[in-house]
Coordinates of C-alpha atoms in Angstrom, one line a residue:
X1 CA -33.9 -46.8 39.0
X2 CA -34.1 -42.9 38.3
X3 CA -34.1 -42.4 34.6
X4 CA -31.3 -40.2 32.8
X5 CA -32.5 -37.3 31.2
X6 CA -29.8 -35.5 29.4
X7 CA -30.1 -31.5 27.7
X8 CA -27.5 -30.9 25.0
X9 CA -27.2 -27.4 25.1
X10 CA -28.3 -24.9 27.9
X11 CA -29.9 -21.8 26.2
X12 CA -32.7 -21.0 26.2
X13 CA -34.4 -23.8 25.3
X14 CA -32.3 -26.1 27.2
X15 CA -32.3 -23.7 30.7
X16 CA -36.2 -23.7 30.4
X17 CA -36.4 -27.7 30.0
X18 CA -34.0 -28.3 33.0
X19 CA -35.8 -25.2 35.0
X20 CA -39.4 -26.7 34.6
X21 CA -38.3 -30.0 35.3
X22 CA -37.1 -29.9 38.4
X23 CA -39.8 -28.3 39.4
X24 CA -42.7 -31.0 38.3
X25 CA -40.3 -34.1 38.8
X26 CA -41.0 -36.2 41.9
X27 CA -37.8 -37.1 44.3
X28 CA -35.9 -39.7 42.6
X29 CA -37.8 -39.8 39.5
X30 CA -35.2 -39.1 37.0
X31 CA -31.9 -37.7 37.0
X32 CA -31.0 -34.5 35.1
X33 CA -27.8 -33.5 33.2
X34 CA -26.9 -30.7 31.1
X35 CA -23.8 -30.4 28.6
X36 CA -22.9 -27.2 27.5
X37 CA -19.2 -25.4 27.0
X38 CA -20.4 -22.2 28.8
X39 CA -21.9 -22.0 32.3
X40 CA -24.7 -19.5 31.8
X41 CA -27.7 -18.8 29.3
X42 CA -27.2 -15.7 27.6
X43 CA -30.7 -13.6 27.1
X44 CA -29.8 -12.4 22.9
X45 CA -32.4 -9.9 22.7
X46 CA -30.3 -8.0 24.8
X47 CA -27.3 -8.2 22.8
X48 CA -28.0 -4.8 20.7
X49 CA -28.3 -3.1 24.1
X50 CA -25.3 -4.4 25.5
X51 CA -23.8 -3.2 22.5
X52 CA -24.6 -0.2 22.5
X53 CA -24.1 0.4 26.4
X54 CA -28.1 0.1 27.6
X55 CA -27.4 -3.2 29.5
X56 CA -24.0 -4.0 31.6
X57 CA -23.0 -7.7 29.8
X58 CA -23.5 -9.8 32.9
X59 CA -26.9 -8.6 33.4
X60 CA -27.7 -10.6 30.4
X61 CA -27.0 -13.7 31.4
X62 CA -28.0 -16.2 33.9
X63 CA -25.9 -18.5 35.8
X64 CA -27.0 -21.9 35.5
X65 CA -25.5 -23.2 38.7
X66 CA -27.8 -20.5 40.6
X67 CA -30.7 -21.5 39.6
X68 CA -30.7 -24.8 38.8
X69 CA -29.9 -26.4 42.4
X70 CA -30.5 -29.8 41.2
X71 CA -29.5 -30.4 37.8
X72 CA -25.9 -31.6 36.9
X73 CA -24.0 -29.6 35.2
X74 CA -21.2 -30.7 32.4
X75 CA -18.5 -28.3 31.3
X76 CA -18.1 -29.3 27.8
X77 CA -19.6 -30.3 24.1
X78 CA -21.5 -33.4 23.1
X79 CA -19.3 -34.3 20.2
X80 CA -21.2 -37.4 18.9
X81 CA -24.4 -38.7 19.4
X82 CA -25.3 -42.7 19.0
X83 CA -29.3 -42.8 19.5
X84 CA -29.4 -46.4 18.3
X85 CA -26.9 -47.1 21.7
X86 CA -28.6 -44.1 23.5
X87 CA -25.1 -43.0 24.5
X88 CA -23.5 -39.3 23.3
X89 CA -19.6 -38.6 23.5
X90 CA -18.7 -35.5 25.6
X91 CA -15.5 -34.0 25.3
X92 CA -15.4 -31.6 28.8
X93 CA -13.6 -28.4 28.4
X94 CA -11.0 -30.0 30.6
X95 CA -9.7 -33.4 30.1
X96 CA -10.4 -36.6 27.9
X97 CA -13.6 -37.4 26.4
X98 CA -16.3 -40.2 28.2
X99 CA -19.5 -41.7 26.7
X100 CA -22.8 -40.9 28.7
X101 CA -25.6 -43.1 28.5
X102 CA -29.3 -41.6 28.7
X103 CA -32.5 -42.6 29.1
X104 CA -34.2 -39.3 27.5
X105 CA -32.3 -37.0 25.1
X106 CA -33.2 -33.2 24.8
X107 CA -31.4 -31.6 22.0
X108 CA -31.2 -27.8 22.0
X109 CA -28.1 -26.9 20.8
X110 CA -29.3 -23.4 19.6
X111 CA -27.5 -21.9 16.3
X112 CA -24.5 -20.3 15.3
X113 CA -23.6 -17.5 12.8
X114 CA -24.4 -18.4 9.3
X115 CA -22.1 -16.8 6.8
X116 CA -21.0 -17.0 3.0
X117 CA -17.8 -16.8 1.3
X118 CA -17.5 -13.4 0.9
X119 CA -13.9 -12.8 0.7
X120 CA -12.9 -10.6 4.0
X121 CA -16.0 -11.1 5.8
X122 CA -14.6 -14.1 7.8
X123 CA -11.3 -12.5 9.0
X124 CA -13.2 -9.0 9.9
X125 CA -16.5 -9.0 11.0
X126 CA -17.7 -10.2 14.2
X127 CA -21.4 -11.6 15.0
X128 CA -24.0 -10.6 17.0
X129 CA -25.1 -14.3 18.4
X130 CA -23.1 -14.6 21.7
X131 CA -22.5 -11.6 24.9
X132 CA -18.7 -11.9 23.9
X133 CA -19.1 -10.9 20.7
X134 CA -21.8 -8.1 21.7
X135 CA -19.1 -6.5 24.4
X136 CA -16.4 -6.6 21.4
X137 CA -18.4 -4.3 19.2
X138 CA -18.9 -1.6 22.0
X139 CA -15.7 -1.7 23.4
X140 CA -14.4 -1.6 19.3
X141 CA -16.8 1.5 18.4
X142 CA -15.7 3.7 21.4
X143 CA -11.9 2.5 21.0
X144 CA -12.2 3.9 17.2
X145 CA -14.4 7.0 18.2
X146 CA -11.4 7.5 20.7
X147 CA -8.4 6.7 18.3
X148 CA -10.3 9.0 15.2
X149 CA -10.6 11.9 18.0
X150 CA -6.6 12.0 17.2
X151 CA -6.3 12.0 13.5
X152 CA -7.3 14.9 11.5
X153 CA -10.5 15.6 9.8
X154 CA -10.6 14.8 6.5
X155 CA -8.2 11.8 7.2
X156 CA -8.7 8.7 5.2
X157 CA -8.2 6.5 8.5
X158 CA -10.5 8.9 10.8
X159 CA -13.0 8.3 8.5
X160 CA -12.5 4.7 8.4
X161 CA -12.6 4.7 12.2
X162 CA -15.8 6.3 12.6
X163 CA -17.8 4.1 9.9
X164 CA -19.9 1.1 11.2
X165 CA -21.8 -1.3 9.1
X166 CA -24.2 -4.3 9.5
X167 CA -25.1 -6.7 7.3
X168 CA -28.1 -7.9 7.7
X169 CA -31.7 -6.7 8.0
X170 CA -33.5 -8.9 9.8
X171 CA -35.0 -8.0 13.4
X172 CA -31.2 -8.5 14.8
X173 CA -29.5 -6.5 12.2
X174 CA -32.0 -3.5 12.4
X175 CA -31.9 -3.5 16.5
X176 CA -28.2 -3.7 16.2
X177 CA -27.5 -0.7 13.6
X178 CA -30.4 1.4 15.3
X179 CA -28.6 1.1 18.8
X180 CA -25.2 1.6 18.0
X181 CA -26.5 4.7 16.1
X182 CA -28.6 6.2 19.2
X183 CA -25.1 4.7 20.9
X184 CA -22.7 7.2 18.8
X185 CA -24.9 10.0 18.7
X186 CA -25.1 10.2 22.7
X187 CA -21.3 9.7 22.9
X188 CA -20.4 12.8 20.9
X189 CA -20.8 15.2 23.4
X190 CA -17.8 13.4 25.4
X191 CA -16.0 13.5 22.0
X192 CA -16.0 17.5 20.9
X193 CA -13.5 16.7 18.5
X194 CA -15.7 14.7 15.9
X195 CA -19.2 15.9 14.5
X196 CA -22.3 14.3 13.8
X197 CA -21.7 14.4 10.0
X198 CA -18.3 12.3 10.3
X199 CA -20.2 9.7 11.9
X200 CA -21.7 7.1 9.1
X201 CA -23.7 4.2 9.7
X202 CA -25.0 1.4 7.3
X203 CA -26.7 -1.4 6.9
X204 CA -26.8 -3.7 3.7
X205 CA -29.9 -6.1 3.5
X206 CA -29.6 -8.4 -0.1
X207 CA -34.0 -8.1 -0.1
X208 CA -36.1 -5.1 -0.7
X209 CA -37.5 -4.7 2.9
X210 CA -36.0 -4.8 6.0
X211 CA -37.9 -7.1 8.9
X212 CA -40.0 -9.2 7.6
X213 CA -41.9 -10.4 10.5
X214 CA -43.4 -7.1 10.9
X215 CA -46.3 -5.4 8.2
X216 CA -44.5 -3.7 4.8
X217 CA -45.7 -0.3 6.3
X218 CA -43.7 -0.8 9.7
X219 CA -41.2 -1.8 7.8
X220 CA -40.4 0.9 5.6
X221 CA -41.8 3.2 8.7
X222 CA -38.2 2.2 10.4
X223 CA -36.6 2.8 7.0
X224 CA -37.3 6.6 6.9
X225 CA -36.8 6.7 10.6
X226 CA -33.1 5.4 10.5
X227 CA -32.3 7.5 7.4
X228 CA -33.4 10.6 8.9
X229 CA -31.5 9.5 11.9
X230 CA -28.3 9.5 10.0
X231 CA -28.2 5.9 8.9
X232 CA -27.8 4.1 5.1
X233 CA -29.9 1.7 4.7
X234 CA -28.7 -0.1 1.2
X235 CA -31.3 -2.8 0.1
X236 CA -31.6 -5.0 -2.6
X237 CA -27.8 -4.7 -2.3
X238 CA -24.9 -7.5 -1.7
X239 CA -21.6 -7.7 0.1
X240 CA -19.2 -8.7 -2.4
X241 CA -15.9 -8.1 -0.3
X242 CA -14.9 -7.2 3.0
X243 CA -10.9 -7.5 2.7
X244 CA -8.8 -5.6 5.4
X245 CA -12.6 -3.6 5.8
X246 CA -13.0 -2.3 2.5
X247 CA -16.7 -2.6 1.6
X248 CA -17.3 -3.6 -2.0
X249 CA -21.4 -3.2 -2.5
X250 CA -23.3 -5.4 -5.1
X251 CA -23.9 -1.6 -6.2
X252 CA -20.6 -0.8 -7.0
X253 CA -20.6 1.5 -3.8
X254 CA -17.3 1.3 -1.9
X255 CA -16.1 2.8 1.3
X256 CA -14.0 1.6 4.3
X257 CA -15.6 0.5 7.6
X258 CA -13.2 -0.3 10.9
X259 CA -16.4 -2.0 12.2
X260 CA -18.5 -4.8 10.5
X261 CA -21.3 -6.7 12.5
X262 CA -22.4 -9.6 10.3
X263 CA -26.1 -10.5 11.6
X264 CA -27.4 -12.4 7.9
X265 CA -29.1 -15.6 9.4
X266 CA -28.1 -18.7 11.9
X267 CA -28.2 -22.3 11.1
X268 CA -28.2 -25.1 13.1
X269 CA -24.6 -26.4 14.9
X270 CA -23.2 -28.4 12.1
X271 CA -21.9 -31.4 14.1
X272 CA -25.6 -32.8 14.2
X273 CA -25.1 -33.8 10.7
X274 CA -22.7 -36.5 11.6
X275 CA -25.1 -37.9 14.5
X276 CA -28.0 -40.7 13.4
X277 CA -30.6 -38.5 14.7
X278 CA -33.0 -37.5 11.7
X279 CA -31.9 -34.6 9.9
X280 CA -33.7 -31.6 8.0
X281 CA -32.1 -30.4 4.4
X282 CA -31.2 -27.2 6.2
X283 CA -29.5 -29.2 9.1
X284 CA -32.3 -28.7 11.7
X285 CA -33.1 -31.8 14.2
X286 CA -36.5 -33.0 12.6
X287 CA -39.3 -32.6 15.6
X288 CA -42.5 -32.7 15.7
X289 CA -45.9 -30.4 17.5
X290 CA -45.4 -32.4 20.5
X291 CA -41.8 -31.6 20.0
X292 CA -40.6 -35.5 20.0
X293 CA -37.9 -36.3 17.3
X294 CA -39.8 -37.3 14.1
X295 CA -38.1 -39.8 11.4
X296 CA -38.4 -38.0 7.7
X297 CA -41.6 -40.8 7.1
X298 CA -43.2 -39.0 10.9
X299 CA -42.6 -42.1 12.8
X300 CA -41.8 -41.0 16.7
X301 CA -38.1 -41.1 17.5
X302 CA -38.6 -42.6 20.7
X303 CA -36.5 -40.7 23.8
X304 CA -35.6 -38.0 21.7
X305 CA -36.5 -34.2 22.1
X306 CA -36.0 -31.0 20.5
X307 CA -36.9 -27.9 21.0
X308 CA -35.8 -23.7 19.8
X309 CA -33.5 -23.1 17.0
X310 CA -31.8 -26.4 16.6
X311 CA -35.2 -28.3 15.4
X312 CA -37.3 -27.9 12.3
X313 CA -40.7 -27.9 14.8
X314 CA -43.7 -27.5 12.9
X315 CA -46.0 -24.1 13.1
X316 CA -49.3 -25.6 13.9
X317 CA -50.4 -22.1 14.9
X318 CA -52.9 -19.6 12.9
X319 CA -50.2 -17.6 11.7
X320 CA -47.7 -20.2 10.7
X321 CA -43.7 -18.8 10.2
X322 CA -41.8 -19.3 6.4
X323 CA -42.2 -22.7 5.9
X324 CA -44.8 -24.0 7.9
X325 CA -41.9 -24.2 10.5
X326 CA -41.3 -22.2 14.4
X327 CA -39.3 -19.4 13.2
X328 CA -35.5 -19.4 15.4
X329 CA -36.5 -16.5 18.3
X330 CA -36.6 -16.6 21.8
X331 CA -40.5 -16.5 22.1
X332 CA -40.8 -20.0 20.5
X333 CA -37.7 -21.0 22.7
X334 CA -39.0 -20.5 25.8
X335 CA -42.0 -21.8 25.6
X336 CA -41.2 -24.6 23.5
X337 CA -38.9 -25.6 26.6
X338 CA -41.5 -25.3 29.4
X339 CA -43.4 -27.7 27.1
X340 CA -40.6 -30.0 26.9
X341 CA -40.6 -30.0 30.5
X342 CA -44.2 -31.0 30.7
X343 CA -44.3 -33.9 27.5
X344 CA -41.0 -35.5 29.4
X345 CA -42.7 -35.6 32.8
X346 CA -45.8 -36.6 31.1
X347 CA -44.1 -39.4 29.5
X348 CA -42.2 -41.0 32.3
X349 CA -45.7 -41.4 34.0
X350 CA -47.1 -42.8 31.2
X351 CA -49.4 -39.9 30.6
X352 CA -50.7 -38.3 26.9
X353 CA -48.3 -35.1 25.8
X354 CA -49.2 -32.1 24.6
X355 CA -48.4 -30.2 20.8
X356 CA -46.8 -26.8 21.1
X357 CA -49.7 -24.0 19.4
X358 CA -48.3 -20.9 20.3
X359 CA -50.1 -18.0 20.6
X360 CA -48.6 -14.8 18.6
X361 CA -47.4 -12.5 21.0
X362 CA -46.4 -9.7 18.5
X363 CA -43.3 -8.5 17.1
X364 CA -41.5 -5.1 19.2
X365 CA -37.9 -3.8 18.3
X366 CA -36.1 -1.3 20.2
X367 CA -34.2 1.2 17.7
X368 CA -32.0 2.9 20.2
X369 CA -32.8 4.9 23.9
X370 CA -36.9 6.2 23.5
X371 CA -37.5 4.4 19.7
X372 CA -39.3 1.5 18.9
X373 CA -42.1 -0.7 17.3
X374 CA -44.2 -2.9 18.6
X375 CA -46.9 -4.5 16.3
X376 CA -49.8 -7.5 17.1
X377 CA -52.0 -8.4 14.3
X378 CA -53.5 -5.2 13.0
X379 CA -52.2 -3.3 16.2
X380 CA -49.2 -1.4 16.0
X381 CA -47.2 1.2 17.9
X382 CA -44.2 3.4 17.1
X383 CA -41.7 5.7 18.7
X384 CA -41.8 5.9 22.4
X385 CA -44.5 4.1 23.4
X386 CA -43.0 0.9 21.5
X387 CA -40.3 1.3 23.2
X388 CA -41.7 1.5 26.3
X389 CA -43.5 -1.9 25.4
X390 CA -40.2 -2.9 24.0
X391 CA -38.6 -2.8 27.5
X392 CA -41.5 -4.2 29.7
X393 CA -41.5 -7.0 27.5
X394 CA -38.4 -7.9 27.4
X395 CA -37.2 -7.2 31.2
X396 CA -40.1 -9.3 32.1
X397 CA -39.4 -12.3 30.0
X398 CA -36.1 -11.9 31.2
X399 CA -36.0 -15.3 33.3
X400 CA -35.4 -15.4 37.1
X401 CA -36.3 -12.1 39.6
X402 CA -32.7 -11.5 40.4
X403 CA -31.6 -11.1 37.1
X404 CA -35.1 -8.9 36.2
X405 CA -34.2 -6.4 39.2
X406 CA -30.6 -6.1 38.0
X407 CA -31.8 -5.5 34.2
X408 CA -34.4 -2.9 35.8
X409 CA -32.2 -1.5 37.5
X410 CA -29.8 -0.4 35.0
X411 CA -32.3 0.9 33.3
X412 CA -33.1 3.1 36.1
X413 CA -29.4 4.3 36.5
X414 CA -28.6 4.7 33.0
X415 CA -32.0 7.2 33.2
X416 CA -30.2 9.5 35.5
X417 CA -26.7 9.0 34.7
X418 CA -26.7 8.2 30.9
X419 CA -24.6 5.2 29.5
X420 CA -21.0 4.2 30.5
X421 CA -18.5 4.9 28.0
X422 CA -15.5 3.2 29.8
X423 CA -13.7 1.3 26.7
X424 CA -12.0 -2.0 28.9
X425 CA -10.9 -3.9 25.5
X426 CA -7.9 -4.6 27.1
X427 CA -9.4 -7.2 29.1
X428 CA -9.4 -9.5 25.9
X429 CA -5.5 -9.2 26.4
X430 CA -5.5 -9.5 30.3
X431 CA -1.8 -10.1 30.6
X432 CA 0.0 -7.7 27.8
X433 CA 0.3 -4.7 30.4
X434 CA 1.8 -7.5 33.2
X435 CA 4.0 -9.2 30.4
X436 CA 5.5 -6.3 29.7
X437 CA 6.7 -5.2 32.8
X438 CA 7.1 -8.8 34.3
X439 CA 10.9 -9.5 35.3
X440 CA 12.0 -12.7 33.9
X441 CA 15.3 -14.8 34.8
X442 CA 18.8 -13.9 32.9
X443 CA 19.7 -16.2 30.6
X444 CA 22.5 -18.5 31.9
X445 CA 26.0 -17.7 31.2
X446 CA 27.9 -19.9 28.5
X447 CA 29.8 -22.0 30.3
X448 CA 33.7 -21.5 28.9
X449 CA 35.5 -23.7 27.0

């Protein structure tokens, strides 16, 4: 009987496993199943460019159902998981929740936002971890470049409008604040009404150096870049309060910002806690270098997989991340789940697996349209070349050649015909404009006495 293989989460790590495996497992060797709430993998090193208007959203993602032709896929969340029964309780988007048994179990649930309770910061900011969120922020930043165009100069409210800030200075937070910045500087010239100097941009990091996967000297390289590009760059600094978007600065800076992107750190889904699978104290799936679930004594979980940010995977490389542990980015992701692939495949034949030893492939940020860095070991670029590199690498690591060609290919057009600045927020209300016109039924006359 074909064995059950099911993949808790379809990300990266999770469309990678299911990709490779149909393509090294036999006809009827195994059945595969994937659970996840959303039906595509989004590609998030492209959410600072669809932010900033570089990439159209949908040319970020991939549609699961496209590409994998034989894999089954679930429309829901695994909301418990009972290893010791080897059965997992899925509640489907629609309708009541049913137990699944499996005969392997893949977790790679990816991460989520992780915040702290900074008063404000839950009710205003939005993230930078899914496309949704990442189409929000643009569509926000040209609705209040729009709505300030209206107010006079000097106005408390206009200048609210027109001040972003990120919080967060880590690879995400730096590509995020450097593209919205190249982002509001090219839209000015549609917007005669505001100048350059009303425009203010900041980021707050709570360490002294921003990146810290790439040298010190890159590092503060970006710093003076951004700054003389017109951004704050506040570090050894604190949020202490983000209520109705009234920064308060560990500093005892204050100023009003309409938008806040919060991009300080992920963690691991919380639900995974309450499972019996072994846990990490940070809430990561323990794994191991042949990524098989590992027991906190290193005994082999047997069945059990897990693989990108979801699993505390030992670095067994030369250049181990913080920790000794596979630091949460793509790069480990994807490879991590072609490896996956290969160990299931490997065991189901009764075959020796494999431990993941990645080999470095750098670090490259783009910081807005013809700015980057790129650095690899003692090598390092900056400026347009980096950017350059920047763009290769990531259009080519983009998976599938239909969705390289489309990303390509906005590139091309945004060359010649600069980025769209068509604001559709509406579309998170869809029906207001309908409702309001709609025609409903008169109320029925009282019936007299």
């Amino acid at each position: 009987m074909a064995k059950k293989i099911l993949i808790v989460g379809g990300g990266y790590a999770g469309f990678y496993t299911a990709w490779k495996l149909e393509k090294l497992l036999r006809s009827g060797e195994a059945e595969v199943t994937i659970v996840d709430p959303l039906p595509y993998m989004a590609y998030l090193p492209f959410l600072p460019e669809v932010a900033s208007g570089s990439i159209e959203p949908r040319h970020a993602l991939v549609a699961r159902r496209r590409h994998l032709k034989s894999t089954v896929n679930i429309a829901g969340k695994v909301t418990d998981i009972s290893n010791a029964t080897r059965t997992v309780t899925i509640a489907p988007n629609d309708g009541e929740p049913f137990d699944f048994h499996y005969d392997q179990l893949v977790i790679t649930t990816g991460s989520v936002s992780r915040t702290f309770p900074i008063p404000g910061v839950a009710d205003n900011a939005i993230g930078m971890k899914t496309i949704e969120e990442a189409v929000a922020v643009r569509d926000r930043m040209v609705a209040n470049y729009e709505e300030a165009a209206s107010l006079p100069k000097g106005s408390p409210e206009r200048e609210r409008l027109l001040t972003v800030t990120v919080v967060g200075g880590g690879f995400a937070g730096i590509e995020s604040i450097a593209e919205l910045r190249s982002f509001g500087t090219s839209i000015l010239r549609n917007y005669p009404e505001i100048g350059f100097d009303e425009t203010k941009f900041h980021l707050v990091e709570a360490m002294g150096r921003i990146m810290p996967e790439v040298s010190e000297g890159m590092a503060d390289w970006v710093v003076k870049d951004q700054t003389r590009r017109g951004v704050d760059i506040h570090l050894n600094t604190q949020l202490t309060s983000a209520v109705d978007g009234k920064m308060e600065l560990s500093t005892g800076e204050v100023f009003e910002s309409e938008l806040i992107v919060w991009t300080a750190g992920v963690m691991p889904r919380p639900f995974l806690r309450g499972t019996d699978l072994p846990i990490g104290p940070r809430g990561h799936v323990i794994g191991s270098p042949t990524l098989q679930v590992n027991t906190e004594d290193g005994e082999v979980v047997e069945g059990v997989w897990t693989a990108g940010d979801t699993s505390q995977t030992p670095d067994i490389s030369s250049t181990p991340g913080p920790g000794g542990f596979c630091v949460p980015n793509a790069q480990h992701a994807v490879r991590q789940g072609r490896l996956l692939a290969k160990n299931i495949v490997a065991t189901l034949r009764g075959e020796g697996v494999h431990e993941y030893n990645h080999k470095n492939a750098g670090a490259v940020a783009g910081l807005g349209v013809n700015n980057g860095v790129f650095q690899s070991g003692n090598f390092a670029m900056k400026g347009y070349m980096a950017w350059l590199a920047h763009r290769m690498y990531h259009g080519l690591a983009m998976p599938t050649w239909e969705r390289k060609l489309r990303v390509f290919g906005g590139w091309v057009g945004h060359f010649f015909l600069g980025r769209d600045i068509v604001n559709i927020e509406m579309t998170q209300q869809p029906q207001a404009i309908f409702q309001e016109f709609a025609s409903r039924p008169k109320p029925a006359e009282e019936k007299v006495q």
